[in-house]
Short mmCIF file of C-alpha atoms in Angstrom, two decimals:
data_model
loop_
_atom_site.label_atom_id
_atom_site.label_comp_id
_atom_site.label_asym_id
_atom_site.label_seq_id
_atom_site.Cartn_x
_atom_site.Cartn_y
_atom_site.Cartn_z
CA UNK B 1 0.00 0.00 0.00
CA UNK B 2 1.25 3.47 -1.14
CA UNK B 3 1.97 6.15 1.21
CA UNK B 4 -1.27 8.13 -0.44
CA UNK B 5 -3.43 5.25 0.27
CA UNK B 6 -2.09 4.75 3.46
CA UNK B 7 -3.17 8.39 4.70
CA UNK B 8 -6.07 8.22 2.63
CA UNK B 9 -7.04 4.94 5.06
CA UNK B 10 -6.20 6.81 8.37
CA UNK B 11 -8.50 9.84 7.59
CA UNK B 12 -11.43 7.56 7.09
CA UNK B 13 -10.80 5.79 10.29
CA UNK B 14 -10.86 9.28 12.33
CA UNK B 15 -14.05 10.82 10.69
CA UNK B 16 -15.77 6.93 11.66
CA UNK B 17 -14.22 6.73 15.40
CA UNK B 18 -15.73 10.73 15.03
CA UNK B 19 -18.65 10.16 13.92
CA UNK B 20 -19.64 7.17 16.05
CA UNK B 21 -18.71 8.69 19.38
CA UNK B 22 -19.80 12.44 18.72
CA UNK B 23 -23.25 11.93 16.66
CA UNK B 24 -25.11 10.47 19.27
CA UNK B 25 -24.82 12.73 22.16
CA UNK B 26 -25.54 15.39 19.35
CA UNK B 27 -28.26 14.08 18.24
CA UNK B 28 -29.45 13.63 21.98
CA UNK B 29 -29.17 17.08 22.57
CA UNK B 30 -31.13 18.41 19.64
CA UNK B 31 -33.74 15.78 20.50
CA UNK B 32 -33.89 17.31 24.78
CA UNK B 33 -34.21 20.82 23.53
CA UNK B 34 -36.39 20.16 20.57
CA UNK B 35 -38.55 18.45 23.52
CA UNK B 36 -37.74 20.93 26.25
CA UNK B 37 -38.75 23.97 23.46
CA UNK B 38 -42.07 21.89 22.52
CA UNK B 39 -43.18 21.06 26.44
CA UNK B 40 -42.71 24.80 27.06
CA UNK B 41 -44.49 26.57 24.50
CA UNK B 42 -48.05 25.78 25.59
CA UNK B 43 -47.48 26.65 29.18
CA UNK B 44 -45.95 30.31 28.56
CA UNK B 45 -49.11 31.06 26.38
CA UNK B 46 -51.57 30.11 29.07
CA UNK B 47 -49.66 31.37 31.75
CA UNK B 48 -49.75 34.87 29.94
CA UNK B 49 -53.57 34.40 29.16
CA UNK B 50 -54.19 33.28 32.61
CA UNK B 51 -52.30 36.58 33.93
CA UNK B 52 -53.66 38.91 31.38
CA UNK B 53 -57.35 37.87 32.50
CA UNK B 54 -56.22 38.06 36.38
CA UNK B 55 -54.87 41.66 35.38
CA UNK B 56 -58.18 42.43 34.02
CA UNK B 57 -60.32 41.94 36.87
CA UNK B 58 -57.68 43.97 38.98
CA UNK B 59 -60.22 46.85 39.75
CA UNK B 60 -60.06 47.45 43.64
CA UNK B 61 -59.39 50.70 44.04
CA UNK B 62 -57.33 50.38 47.11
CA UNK B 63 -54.84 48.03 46.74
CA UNK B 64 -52.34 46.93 49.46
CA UNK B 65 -49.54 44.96 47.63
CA UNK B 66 -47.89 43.87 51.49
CA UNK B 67 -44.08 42.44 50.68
CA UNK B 68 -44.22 39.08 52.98
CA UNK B 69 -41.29 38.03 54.80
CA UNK B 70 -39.06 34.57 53.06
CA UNK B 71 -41.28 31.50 55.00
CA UNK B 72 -37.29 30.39 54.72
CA UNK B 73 -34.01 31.98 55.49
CA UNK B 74 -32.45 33.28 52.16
CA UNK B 75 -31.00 35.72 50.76
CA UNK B 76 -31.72 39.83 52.47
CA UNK B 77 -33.75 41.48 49.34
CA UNK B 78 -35.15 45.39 49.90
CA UNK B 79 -37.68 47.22 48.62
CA UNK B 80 -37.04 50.46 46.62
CA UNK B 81 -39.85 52.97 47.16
CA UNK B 82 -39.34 54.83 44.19
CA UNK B 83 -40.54 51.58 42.00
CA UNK B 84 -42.34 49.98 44.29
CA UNK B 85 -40.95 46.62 43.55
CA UNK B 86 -38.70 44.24 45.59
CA UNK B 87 -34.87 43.40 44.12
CA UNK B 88 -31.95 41.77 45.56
CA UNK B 89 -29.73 44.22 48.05
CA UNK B 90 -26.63 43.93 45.29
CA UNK B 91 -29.23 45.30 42.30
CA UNK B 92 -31.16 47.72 44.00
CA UNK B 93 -30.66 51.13 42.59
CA UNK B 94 -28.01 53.15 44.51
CA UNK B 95 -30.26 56.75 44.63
CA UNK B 96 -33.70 55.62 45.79
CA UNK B 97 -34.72 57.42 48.53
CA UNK B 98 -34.12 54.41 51.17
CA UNK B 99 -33.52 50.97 51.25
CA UNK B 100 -35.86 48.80 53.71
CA UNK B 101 -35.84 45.01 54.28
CA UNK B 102 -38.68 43.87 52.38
CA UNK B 103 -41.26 43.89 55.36
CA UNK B 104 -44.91 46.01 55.35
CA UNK B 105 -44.37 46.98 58.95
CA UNK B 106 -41.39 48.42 60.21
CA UNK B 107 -39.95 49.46 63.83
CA UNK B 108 -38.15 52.46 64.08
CA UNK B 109 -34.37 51.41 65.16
CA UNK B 110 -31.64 53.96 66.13
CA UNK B 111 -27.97 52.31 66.27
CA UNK B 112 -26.27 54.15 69.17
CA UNK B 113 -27.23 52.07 72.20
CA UNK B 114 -26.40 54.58 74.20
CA UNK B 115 -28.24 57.55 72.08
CA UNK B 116 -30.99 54.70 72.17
CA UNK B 117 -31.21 54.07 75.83
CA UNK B 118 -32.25 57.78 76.89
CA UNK B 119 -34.97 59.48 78.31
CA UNK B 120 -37.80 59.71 77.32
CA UNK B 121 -38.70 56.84 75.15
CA UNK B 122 -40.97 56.59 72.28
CA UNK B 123 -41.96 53.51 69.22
CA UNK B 124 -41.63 54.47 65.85
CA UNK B 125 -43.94 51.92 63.44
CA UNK B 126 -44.00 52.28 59.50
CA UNK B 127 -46.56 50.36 57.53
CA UNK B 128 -45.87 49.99 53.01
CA UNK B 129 -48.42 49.58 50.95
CA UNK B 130 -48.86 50.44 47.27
CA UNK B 131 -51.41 52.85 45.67
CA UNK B 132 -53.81 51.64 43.65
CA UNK B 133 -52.83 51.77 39.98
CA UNK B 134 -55.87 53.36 38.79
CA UNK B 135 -59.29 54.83 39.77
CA UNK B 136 -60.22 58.08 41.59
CA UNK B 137 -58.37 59.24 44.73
CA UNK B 138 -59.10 57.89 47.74
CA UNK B 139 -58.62 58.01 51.77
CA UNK B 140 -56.81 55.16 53.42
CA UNK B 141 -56.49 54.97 57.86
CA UNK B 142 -54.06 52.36 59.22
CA UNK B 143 -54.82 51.11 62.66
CA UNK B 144 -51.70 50.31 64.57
CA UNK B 145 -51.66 47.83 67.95
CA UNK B 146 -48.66 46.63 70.31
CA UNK B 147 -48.07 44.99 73.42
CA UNK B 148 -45.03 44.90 75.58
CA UNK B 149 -43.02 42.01 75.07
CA UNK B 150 -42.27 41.70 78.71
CA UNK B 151 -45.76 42.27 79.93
CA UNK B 152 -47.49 39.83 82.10
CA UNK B 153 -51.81 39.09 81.90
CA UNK B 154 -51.90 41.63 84.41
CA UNK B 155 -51.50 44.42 81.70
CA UNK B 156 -50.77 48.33 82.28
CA UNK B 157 -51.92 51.09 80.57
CA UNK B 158 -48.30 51.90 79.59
CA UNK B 159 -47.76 48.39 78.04
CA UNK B 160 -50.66 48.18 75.13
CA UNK B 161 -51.23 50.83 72.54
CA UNK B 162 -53.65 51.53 69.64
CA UNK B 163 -53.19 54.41 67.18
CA UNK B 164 -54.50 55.46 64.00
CA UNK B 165 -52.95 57.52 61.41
CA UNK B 166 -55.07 58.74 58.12
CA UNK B 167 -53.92 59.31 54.45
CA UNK B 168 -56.29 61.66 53.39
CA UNK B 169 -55.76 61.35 49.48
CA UNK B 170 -54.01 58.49 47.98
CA UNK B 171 -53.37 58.74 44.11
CA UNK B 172 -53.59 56.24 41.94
CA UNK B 173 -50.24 55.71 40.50
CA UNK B 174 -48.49 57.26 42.74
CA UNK B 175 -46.52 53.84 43.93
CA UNK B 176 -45.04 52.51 47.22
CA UNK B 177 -46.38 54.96 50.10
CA UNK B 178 -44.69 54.69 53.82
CA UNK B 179 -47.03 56.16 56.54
CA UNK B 180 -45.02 56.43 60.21
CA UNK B 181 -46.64 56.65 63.60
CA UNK B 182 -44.76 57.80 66.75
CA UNK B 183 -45.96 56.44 70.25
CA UNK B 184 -44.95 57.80 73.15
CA UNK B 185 -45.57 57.56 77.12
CA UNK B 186 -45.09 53.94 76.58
CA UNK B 187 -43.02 51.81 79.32
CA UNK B 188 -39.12 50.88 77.22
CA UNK B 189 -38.61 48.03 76.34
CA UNK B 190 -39.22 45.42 73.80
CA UNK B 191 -42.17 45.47 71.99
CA UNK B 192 -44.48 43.26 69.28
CA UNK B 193 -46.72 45.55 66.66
CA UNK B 194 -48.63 45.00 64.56
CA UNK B 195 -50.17 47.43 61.27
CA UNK B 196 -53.42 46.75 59.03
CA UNK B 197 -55.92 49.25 57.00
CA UNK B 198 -59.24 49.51 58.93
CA UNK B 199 -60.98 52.10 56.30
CA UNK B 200 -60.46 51.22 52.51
CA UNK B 201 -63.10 52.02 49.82
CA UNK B 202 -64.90 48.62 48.95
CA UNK B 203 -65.55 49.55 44.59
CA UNK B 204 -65.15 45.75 43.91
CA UNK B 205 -66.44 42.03 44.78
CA UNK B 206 -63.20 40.60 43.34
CA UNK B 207 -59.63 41.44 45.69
CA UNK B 208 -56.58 40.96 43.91
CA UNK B 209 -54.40 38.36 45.52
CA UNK B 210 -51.87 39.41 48.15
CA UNK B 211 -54.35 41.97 49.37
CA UNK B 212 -54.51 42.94 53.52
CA UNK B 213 -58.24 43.03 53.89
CA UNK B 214 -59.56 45.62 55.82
CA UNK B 215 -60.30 44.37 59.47
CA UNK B 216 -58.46 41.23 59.06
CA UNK B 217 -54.94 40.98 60.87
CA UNK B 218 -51.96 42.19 59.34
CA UNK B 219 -48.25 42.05 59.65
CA UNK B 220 -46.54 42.12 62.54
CA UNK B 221 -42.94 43.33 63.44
CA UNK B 222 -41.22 43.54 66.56
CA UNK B 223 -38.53 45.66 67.97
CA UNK B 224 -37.67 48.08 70.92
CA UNK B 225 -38.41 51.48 71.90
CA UNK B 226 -35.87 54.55 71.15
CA UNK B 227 -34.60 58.24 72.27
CA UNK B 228 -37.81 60.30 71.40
CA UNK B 229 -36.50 63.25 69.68
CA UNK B 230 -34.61 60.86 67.29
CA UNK B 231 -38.15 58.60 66.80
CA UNK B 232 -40.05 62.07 65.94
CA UNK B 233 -37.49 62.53 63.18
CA UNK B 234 -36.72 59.24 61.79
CA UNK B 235 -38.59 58.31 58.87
CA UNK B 236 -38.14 56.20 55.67
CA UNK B 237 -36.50 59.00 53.25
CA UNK B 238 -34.82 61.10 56.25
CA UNK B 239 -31.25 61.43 56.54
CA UNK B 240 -30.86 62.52 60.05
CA UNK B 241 -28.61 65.33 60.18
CA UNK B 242 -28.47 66.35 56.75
CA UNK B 243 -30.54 69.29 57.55
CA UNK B 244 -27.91 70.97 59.82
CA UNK B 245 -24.81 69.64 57.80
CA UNK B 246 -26.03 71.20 54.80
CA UNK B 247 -27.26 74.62 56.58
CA UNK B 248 -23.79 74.91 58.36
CA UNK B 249 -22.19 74.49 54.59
CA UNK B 250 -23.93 76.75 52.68
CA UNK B 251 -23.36 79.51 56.18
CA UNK B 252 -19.41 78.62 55.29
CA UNK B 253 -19.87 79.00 51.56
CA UNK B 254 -21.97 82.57 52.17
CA UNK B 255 -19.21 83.70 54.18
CA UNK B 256 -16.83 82.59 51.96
CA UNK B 257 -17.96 84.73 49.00
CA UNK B 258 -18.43 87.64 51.03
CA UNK B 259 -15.24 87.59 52.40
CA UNK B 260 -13.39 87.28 48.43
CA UNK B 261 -16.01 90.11 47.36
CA UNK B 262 -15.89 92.40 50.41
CA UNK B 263 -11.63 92.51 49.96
CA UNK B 264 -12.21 93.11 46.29
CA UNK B 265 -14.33 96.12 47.29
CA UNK B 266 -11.71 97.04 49.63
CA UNK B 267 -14.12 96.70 52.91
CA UNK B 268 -12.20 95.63 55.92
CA UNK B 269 -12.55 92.00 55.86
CA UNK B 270 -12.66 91.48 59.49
CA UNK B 271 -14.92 93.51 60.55
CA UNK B 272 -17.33 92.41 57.81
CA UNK B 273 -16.63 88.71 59.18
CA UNK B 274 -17.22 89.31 62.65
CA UNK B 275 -20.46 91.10 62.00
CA UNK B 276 -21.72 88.39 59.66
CA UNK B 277 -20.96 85.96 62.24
CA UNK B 278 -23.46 87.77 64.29
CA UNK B 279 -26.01 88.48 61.61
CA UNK B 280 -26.29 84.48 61.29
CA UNK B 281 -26.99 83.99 64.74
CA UNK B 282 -29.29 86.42 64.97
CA UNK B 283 -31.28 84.86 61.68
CA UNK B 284 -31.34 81.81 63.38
CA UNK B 285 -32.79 83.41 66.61
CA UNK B 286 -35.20 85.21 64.04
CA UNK B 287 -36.09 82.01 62.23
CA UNK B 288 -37.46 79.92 64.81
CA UNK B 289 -39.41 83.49 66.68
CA UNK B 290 -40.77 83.92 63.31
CA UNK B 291 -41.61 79.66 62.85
CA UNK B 292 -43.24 79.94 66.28
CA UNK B 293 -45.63 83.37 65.55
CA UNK B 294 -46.82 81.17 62.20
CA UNK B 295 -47.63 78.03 64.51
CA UNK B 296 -48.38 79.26 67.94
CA UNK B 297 -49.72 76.01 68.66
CA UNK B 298 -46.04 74.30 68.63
CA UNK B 299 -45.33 76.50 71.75
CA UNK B 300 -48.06 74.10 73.95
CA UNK B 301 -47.09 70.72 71.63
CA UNK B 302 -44.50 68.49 73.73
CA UNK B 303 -41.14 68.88 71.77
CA UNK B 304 -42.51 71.69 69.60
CA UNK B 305 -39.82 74.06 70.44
CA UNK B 306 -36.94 71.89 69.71
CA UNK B 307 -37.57 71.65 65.75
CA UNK B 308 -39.03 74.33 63.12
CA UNK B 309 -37.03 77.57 61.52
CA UNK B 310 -38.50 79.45 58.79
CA UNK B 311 -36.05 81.21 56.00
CA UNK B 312 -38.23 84.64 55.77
CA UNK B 313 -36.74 84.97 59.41
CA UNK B 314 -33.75 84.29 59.06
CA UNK B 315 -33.54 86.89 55.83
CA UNK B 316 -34.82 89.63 57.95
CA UNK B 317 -33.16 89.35 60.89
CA UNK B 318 -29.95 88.95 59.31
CA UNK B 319 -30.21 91.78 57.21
CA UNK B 320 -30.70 93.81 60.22
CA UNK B 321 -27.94 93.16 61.80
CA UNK B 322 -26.27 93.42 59.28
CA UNK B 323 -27.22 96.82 58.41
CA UNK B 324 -27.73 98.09 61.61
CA UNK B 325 -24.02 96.75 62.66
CA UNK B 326 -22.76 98.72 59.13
CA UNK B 327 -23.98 101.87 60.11
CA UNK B 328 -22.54 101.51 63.86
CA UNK B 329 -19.26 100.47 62.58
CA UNK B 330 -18.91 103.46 59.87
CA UNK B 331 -18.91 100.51 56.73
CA UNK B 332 -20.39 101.35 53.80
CA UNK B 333 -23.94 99.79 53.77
CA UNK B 334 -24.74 99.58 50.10
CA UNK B 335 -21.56 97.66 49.08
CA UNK B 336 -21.71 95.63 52.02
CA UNK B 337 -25.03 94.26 50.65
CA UNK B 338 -24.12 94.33 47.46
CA UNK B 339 -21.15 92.07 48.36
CA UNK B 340 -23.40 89.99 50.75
CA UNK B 341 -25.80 89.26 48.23
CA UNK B 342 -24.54 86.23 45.93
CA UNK B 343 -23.31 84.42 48.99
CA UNK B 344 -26.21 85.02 50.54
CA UNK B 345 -27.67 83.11 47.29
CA UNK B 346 -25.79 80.17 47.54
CA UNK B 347 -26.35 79.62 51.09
CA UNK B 348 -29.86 79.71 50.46
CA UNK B 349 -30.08 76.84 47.55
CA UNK B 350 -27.42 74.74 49.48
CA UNK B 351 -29.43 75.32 52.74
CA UNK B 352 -32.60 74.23 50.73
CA UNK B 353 -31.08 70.52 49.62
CA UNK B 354 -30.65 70.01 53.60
CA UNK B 355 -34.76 70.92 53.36
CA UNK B 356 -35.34 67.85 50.64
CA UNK B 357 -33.01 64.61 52.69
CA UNK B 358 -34.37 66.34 56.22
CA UNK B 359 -38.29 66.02 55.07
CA UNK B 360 -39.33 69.26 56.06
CA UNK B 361 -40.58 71.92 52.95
CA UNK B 362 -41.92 68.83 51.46
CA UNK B 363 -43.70 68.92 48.08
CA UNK B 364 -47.21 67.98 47.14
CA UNK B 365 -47.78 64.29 46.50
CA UNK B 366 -47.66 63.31 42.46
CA UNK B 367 -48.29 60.60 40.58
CA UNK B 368 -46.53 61.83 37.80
CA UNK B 369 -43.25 59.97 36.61
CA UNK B 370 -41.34 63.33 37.45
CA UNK B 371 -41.87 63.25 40.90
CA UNK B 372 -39.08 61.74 43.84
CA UNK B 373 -39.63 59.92 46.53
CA UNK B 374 -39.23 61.73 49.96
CA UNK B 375 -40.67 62.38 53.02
CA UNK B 376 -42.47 64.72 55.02
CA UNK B 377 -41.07 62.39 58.55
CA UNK B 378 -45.11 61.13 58.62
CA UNK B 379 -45.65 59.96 55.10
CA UNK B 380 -43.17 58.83 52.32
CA UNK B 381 -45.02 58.85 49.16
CA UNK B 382 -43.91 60.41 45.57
CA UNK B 383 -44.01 64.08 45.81
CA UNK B 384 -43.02 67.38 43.73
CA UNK B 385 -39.13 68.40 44.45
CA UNK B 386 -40.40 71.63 45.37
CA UNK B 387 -37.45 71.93 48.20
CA UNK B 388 -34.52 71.32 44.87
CA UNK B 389 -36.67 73.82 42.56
CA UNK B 390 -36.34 76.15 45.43
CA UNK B 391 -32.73 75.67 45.45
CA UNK B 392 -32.25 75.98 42.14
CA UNK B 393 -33.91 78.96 41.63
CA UNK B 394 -31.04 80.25 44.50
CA UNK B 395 -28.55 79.50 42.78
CA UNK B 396 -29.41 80.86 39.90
CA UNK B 397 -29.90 84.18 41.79
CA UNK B 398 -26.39 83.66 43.22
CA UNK B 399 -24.67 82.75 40.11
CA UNK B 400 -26.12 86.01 38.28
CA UNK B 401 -25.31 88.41 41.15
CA UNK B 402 -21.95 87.06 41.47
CA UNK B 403 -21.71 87.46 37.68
CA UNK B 404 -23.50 91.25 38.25
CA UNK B 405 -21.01 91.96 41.21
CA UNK B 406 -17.69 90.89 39.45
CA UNK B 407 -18.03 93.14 36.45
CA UNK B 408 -20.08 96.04 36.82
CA UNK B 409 -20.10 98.84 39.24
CA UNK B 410 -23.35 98.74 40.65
CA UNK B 411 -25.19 101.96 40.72
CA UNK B 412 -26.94 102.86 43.06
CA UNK B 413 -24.82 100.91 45.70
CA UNK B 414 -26.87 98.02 47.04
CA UNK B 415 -29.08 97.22 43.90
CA UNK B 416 -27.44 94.26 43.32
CA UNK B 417 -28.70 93.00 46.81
CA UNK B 418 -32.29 94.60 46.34
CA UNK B 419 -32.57 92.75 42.81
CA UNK B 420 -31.79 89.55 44.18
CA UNK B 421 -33.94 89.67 47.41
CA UNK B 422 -36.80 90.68 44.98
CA UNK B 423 -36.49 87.93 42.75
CA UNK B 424 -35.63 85.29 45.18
CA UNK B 425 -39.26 86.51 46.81
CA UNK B 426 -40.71 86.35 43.43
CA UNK B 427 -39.92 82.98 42.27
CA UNK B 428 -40.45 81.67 46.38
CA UNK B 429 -44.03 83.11 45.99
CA UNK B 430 -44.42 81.15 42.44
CA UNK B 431 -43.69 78.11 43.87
CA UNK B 432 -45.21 78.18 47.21
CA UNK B 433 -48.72 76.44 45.77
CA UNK B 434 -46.32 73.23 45.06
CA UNK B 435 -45.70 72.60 48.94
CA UNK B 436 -47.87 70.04 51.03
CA UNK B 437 -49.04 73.11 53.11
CA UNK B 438 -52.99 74.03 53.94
CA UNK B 439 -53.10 77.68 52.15
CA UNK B 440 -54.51 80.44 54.62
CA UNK B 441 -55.41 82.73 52.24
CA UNK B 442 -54.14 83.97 48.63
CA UNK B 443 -54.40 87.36 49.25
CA UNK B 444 -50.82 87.75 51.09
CA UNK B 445 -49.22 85.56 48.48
CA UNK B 446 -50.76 87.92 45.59
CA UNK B 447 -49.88 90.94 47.17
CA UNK B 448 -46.04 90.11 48.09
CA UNK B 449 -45.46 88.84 44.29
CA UNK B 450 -46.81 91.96 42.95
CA UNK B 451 -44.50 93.83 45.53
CA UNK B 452 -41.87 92.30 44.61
CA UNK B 453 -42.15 92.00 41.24
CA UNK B 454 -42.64 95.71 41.23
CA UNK B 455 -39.26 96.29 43.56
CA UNK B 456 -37.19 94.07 40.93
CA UNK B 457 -38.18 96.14 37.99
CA UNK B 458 -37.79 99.53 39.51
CA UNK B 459 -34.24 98.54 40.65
CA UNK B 460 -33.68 97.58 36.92
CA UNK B 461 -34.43 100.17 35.74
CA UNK B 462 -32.92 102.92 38.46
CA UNK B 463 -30.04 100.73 37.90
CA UNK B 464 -30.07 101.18 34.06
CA UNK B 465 -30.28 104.75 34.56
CA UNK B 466 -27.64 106.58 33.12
#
């Protein structure tokens, strides 16, 4: 046999030894997923039938979608309110506005035992629930219950509570909602709560599955009792301290500016420094007098004095000082403003993000897809950013008077500073209707934006003046 025929001989015997150990498995595979593909195409079309026709008769217009707990230990997954669905810890989305473990009722926790431990003591509980996806808007009341862990048959007054907290107007579409009661006067200690709607509109026979009915039992959570003035202000959505932080930064920032524009004015520097320092203490003094003459009732309320500062206070007290301190001190009032007046600006709009993690300020509740999740500390629902519009339109201000300040001589001195307070008032009065506040009457409003609209333009034009 030639060397051709030999080679010729070999390659047949490798593509038969090939073909007789490779073609079988092969042909066993196509066979399992030509199977696996056949058994599964049935079921995925009357799965989707049977879910489109469950969908359908989905018409309850209060719908409370509660997250149960794993029946088994697995893996920690958390709820993200801004989509109102559950995901895994690792995938949830790094900027929702908190992330919970995937539980309708919730106890407030603090993690300093020792910030924990003080007197007095109070129970935070928050209860999830989604809106209904469609439908008119409607009122929803959440009855909450606990009992002291601790506590014998022989039960005190101080060891059992019931409390009921009210949304007023839930919209449809709005998405997860977080409602959080505070108890206090209770003994400390551990505790077992539980949460369930005792008021929802019946507009259906049919409930869709996975529903709390109204009346019936609902989820239960347990956990301990905390320092009250930290339960009062904890909340789904709240970054505690963020208010303060933020304030004291956009303070540092306003001085700051001043400082760079009052030596490029050739002020003396120190003596504008020490009398700012002064001018924000006395805005914060003026803040919470002028918080406390709009709610005279949170003079009698237990705690009431400790939280609530309003801006307008703050403005006009520290103006005062300000320009009462010039005139002592022989500094020239009208560049002094001037120079005060884009800091001033930014302090405001950084102050005002402190306003939107803190919950305080807090916009109207939306259903629209440009709303954020926050929180007012009570209720965590989808709401208008009215707190970062606010701050925009600060900095904004800020940015153009610093723009203003840096290369034209202002004339007459202080218009810069007029012009900016106007229009800071102007666009604050715009946008009040967008807060989740009861309105007293529209008569002030209209009157201060056609003041102040009137002050901007006749500082425009004085200042345009020849």
């Amino acid at each position: 046999m030639g060397r051709a025929q030999r080679r010729q001989a070999e390659r047949d015997q490798r593509k038969a030894s090939r073909h007789h150990t490779m073609s079988p498995p092969s042909a066993r595979r196509r066979a399992q997923v030509s199977e696996l593909a056949l058994t599964e195409t049935e079921p995925r079309g009357s799965d989707r039938d049977r879910d489109r026709d469950r969908d359908r008769d989905k018409q309850s217009a209060a719908r409370f979608y509660v997250a149960r707990p794993p029946v088994s230990p697995g893996p920690v997954t958390r709820a993200d309110p801004t989509a109102g669905t559950s995901t895994s810890a690792s995938a949830a989305a790094p900027h929702s506005a908190d992330y919970v473990t995937a539980r309708p009722l919730q106890l407030t926790t603090i993690g300093c035992h020792t910030i924990a431990e003080a007197e007095p003591q109070a129970l935070g509980l928050t209860y999830w629930f989604d809106a209904a996806t469609e439908g008119e808007p409607y009122p929803v009341t959440i009855r909450f219950t606990g009992r002291r862990v601790a506590a014998g048959a022989n039960l005190a007054a101080m060891d059992v509570f019931t409390v009921e907290e009210t949304v007023e107007r839930v919209l449809p579409g709005s998405g997860r909602i977080a409602i959080t009661a505070r108890v206090l006067d209770l003994t400390p200690g551990q505790w077992t709560a539980t949460a369930a709607p005792v008021s929802v509109p019946q507009r259906a026979s049919r409930r869709p599955s996975g529903v709390t009915r109204a009346g019936h039992p609902g989820p239960t959570s347990s956990g301990s009792t905390g320092f009250a003035p930290l339960i009062r202000v904890r909340a789904p959505g709240v970054r505690i301290g963020a208010w303060p932080v933020l304030v004291a930064l956009g303070a540092i920032v306003a001085l700051g500016i001043q400082a760079l524009l009052a030596t490029r004015a050739g002020l003396p520097v120190t003596q504008v420094a020490v009398l700012s320092a002064i001018a924000c203490l006395a805005g914060l003094i003026g803040a919470k007098l002028y918080y406390l003459a709009q709610h005279p009732q949170q003079l009698s309320a237990r705690g009431g004095g400790l939280s609530g500062m309003c801006l307008q206070g703050f403005v006009l007290a520290a103006v005062a000082t300000i320009v009462s301190g010039a005139l002592s001190t022989s500094v020239p009032v009208g560049p002094l403003l001037d120079a005060t007046a884009p800091g001033l600006a930014f302090g405001i709009g950084i102050g005002r993000l402190g306003c939107f993690f803190g919950g305080c300020c807090a916009g109207r509740p939306t259903a629209s897809r440009w709303g954020l999740w926050s929180s007012d500390r009570r209720l965590g629902l989808r709401r208008i950013p009215v707190q970062l519009m606010e701050s925009a339109l600060a900095l904004l201000i800020g940015v153009a008077a610093l723009l203003v300040v840096n290369t034209v001589t202002a004339h007459p001195a202080g218009a810069v500073f007029t012009a900016a307070i106007a229009a800071y008032t102007l666009g604050r009065q715009l946008l009040f209707p967008l807060r989740d506040l009861p309105r007293k009457t529209t008569r002030g409003r209209i009157l201060t934006m056609a003041l102040s609209g009137l002050v901007l333009a006749a500082d425009i034009a004085v200042a345009l003046l020849p």
